[in-house]
Amino acid sequence: MIPVLTVKFFCTDSGREPVRDWLKNDLSPEDRRIIGIDIKTAQFGWPIGMPVVRKIATNLWEVRSRIRDGIARTFFTVVDSEMILLHGFVKKSQKTPKEELLVARTRLRKFSK
């Protein structure tokens, strides 16, 4: 099966890939596996909706993952046939924190230039 989208990580001006760092350093192997499966589901099934993917704003979506410590969110954008992972975090409350959304929107603006 051929994926609909190619997954890429947002890269900062200094060369860091924040989502890759978050996945590698802040999550357990089991949580990484679950998030990876959900990202892959979006990659192969695009366009896909709830419960896996939810549109947040114009050109901004989130992959929703249930992990051991709660709920993880991975914000992404789609450009041509590329899924660019912008920001990831573990939710501690029902509502998405404004600061997490601001990080994703800031990275989206940098990427869109």
Coordinates of N, CA and C in Angstrom, one line a residue, residues 3-4 8 10 13 19 28 30 54 61-62 76-78 81 84 96 102 109-110:
P3 N 1.5 5.2 0.8 CA 1.0 6.2 1.6 C 0.5 7.4 0.8
V4 N -0.6 8.1 1.3 CA -1.1 9.3 0.6 C -0.2 10.5 0.9
K8 N 7.0 14.4 7.4 CA 8.3 15.1 7.7 C 8.2 15.9 9.0
F10 N 8.9 19.2 11.3 CA 9.3 20.7 11.2 C 10.7 20.8 11.8
D13 N 15.3 26.9 12.8 CA 16.4 27.6 12.2 C 17.7 27.0 12.7
V19 N 9.4 17.9 17.3 CA 8.5 16.7 17.5 C 9.3 15.5 17.6
S28 N 7.4 7.2 26.6 CA 7.8 5.8 26.7 C 7.8 5.1 25.4
E30 N 6.2 2.5 24.5 CA 4.8 2.1 24.2 C 4.0 3.4 23.7
R54 N -8.4 15.8 13.8 CA -9.4 16.9 13.9 C -8.8 18.1 13.4
W61 N -4.1 20.7 11.6 CA -4.8 19.6 12.1 C -4.1 19.0 13.3
E62 N -4.8 18.1 14.1 CA -4.1 17.4 15.2 C -4.4 15.9 15.0
F76 N -0.1 19.2 13.0 CA 0.5 19.0 11.7 C -0.2 19.9 10.6
T77 N 0.5 20.1 9.5 CA 0.0 20.8 8.4 C 0.2 19.9 7.2
V78 N -0.5 20.1 6.1 CA -0.3 19.4 4.9 C 0.0 20.3 3.8
S81 N 1.9 16.9 -0.9 CA 1.6 15.6 -0.4 C 2.5 15.3 0.8
I84 N 3.6 17.7 7.6 CA 4.7 18.3 8.4 C 4.2 18.3 9.8
T96 N -7.6 22.2 25.0 CA -6.2 22.3 24.5 C -5.6 23.6 25.0
L102 N -0.5 28.0 20.4 CA 0.4 29.1 19.9 C 1.7 28.6 19.3
R109 N 3.3 29.3 10.7 CA 3.6 30.6 10.1 C 5.1 30.6 9.6
K110 N 6.0 30.1 10.3 CA 7.4 30.0 9.9 C 7.5 29.1 8.7

